[in-house]
PDB file of C-alpha atoms in Angstrom:
ATOM      1  CA  MET D   1      14.595 -48.686   4.405  1.00 48.00           C
ATOM      2  CA  GLU D   2      16.211 -52.062   4.759  1.00 53.00           C
ATOM      3  CA  SER D   3      17.200 -54.173   1.858  1.00 55.00           C
ATOM      4  CA  MET D   4      13.642 -56.612   2.409  1.00 61.00           C
ATOM      5  CA  GLY D   5      14.794 -59.930   2.914  1.00 63.00           C
ATOM      6  CA  LYS D   6      17.743 -59.415   0.148  1.00 72.00           C
ATOM      7  CA  GLU D   7      20.477 -61.060   0.943  1.00 78.00           C
ATOM      8  CA  LYS D   8      23.918 -60.755   0.262  1.00 81.00           C
ATOM      9  CA  PRO D   9      25.789 -64.173  -1.932  1.00 79.00           C
ATOM     10  CA  SER D  10      28.309 -65.161  -0.002  1.00 78.00           C
ATOM     11  CA  PRO D  11      31.823 -64.661  -1.755  1.00 84.00           C
ATOM     12  CA  ARG D  12      32.684 -67.485  -3.568  1.00 85.00           C
ATOM     13  CA  ARG D  13      35.085 -69.751  -1.451  1.00 89.00           C
ATOM     14  CA  SER D  14      38.054 -71.478  -3.332  1.00 92.00           C
ATOM     15  CA  PHE D  15      40.242 -74.047  -1.506  1.00 95.00           C
ATOM     16  CA  THR D  16      43.739 -75.467  -2.576  1.00 95.00           C
ATOM     17  CA  PRO D  17      44.106 -78.398  -4.723  1.00 94.00           C
ATOM     18  CA  GLU D  18      45.634 -80.909  -1.619  1.00 96.00           C
ATOM     19  CA  PHE D  19      42.080 -79.862  -0.017  1.00 97.00           C
ATOM     20  CA  LYS D  20      40.382 -80.511  -2.641  1.00 97.00           C
ATOM     21  CA  ALA D  21      42.523 -84.304  -2.949  1.00 96.00           C
ATOM     22  CA  GLU D  22      41.501 -84.466   0.689  1.00 97.00           C
ATOM     23  CA  ILE D  23      38.148 -84.952   0.233  1.00 97.00           C
ATOM     24  CA  VAL D  24      38.207 -86.941  -2.435  1.00 97.00           C
ATOM     25  CA  GLU D  25      40.423 -89.106  -0.281  1.00 96.00           C
ATOM     26  CA  LEU D  26      38.182 -89.797   2.005  1.00 96.00           C
ATOM     27  CA  CYS D  27      35.187 -89.862  -0.578  1.00 95.00           C
ATOM     28  CA  ARG D  28      36.934 -93.024  -1.916  1.00 95.00           C
ATOM     29  CA  ARG D  29      37.753 -94.950   1.103  1.00 94.00           C
ATOM     30  CA  GLY D  30      34.120 -94.731   1.839  1.00 90.00           C
ATOM     31  CA  ASP D  31      33.432 -94.497   5.374  1.00 91.00           C
ATOM     32  CA  CYS D  32      30.981 -91.897   5.472  1.00 91.00           C
ATOM     33  CA  SER D  33      29.093 -91.011   2.947  1.00 93.00           C
ATOM     34  CA  VAL D  34      29.331 -87.871  -0.081  1.00 93.00           C
ATOM     35  CA  GLY D  35      26.786 -85.836   1.693  1.00 93.00           C
ATOM     36  CA  GLN D  36      27.930 -86.245   5.329  1.00 95.00           C
ATOM     37  CA  ILE D  37      31.872 -85.246   3.962  1.00 96.00           C
ATOM     38  CA  ALA D  38      30.113 -81.958   2.935  1.00 96.00           C
ATOM     39  CA  LYS D  39      28.046 -81.199   6.033  1.00 95.00           C
ATOM     40  CA  ASP D  40      31.517 -82.187   8.231  1.00 96.00           C
ATOM     41  CA  PHE D  41      33.534 -79.815   6.214  1.00 96.00           C
ATOM     42  CA  ASP D  42      30.320 -77.269   5.516  1.00 95.00           C
ATOM     43  CA  LEU D  43      30.686 -77.527   1.404  1.00 96.00           C
ATOM     44  CA  THR D  44      28.070 -77.750  -1.216  1.00 93.00           C
ATOM     45  CA  GLU D  45      26.383 -81.536  -1.847  1.00 89.00           C
ATOM     46  CA  THR D  46      27.454 -81.007  -5.780  1.00 94.00           C
ATOM     47  CA  ALA D  47      31.263 -79.691  -4.622  1.00 95.00           C
ATOM     48  CA  VAL D  48      32.233 -82.757  -3.357  1.00 96.00           C
ATOM     49  CA  PRO D  49      30.756 -85.330  -6.515  1.00 96.00           C
ATOM     50  CA  ASP D  50      31.727 -82.926  -8.349  1.00 96.00           C
ATOM     51  CA  TRP D  51      35.800 -83.083  -7.218  1.00 96.00           C
ATOM     52  CA  VAL D  52      35.134 -86.880  -7.149  1.00 96.00           C
ATOM     53  CA  LYS D  53      34.657 -86.961 -10.672  1.00 96.00           C
ATOM     54  CA  GLN D  54      37.525 -84.580 -11.723  1.00 96.00           C
ATOM     55  CA  ALA D  55      39.736 -86.627  -9.971  1.00 97.00           C
ATOM     56  CA  GLU D  56      38.382 -89.785 -11.445  1.00 97.00           C
ATOM     57  CA  VAL D  57      39.070 -87.860 -14.754  1.00 97.00           C
ATOM     58  CA  ASP D  58      42.219 -87.030 -13.924  1.00 96.00           C
ATOM     59  CA  ALA D  59      43.326 -90.445 -13.242  1.00 96.00           C
ATOM     60  CA  GLY D  60      42.361 -91.822 -16.553  1.00 96.00           C
ATOM     61  CA  GLU D  61      39.254 -93.716 -15.141  1.00 96.00           C
ATOM     62  CA  ARG D  62      36.144 -91.654 -17.101  1.00 96.00           C
ATOM     63  CA  ASP D  63      36.158 -89.177 -20.177  1.00 97.00           C
ATOM     64  CA  GLY D  64      36.858 -85.450 -19.944  1.00 96.00           C
ATOM     65  CA  LEU D  65      38.709 -83.200 -19.444  1.00 96.00           C
ATOM     66  CA  THR D  66      41.995 -82.811 -17.329  1.00 97.00           C
ATOM     67  CA  SER D  67      42.090 -80.142 -14.942  1.00 95.00           C
ATOM     68  CA  SER D  68      45.418 -79.111 -16.919  1.00 96.00           C
ATOM     69  CA  GLU D  69      43.430 -79.293 -20.193  1.00 97.00           C
ATOM     70  CA  ARG D  70      40.491 -77.327 -18.243  1.00 96.00           C
ATOM     71  CA  GLU D  71      42.331 -74.806 -17.073  1.00 96.00           C
ATOM     72  CA  GLU D  72      44.672 -74.472 -21.150  1.00 98.00           C
ATOM     73  CA  LEU D  73      41.520 -74.272 -22.425  1.00 97.00           C
ATOM     74  CA  ALA D  74      40.254 -71.303 -19.336  1.00 97.00           C
ATOM     75  CA  ALA D  75      43.548 -68.887 -20.897  1.00 98.00           C
ATOM     76  CA  LEU D  76      43.085 -69.805 -24.109  1.00 98.00           C
ATOM     77  CA  ARG D  77      39.848 -68.506 -24.164  1.00 98.00           C
ATOM     78  CA  ARG D  78      40.767 -65.201 -21.941  1.00 97.00           C
ATOM     79  CA  GLU D  79      43.242 -64.703 -24.482  1.00 98.00           C
ATOM     80  CA  ASN D  80      41.001 -64.594 -27.207  1.00 97.00           C
ATOM     81  CA  ARG D  81      38.742 -62.000 -25.354  1.00 97.00           C
ATOM     82  CA  ARG D  82      41.514 -59.554 -24.792  1.00 96.00           C
ATOM     83  CA  LEU D  83      42.493 -60.039 -28.418  1.00 96.00           C
ATOM     84  CA  ARG D  84      39.282 -59.694 -29.818  1.00 94.00           C
TER      85      ARG D  84
END
């Protein structure tokens, strides 16, 4: 019997830091809107602003955890779970 319209979620895509940096640079240039850039590159409209915000944090332009701090925190949490 068919699955009655339920679709499997698509696998989560991952992007290289270089690709994200390129998208952020396009957004900063201001030639196109964030929404248009997301559409042109087949990205979600929430991912692109998140990448821009994270780039601002990494550059010290905004408060928050830097990418390296986020990676360290995730590694520590994994290690903590493993040790429990």
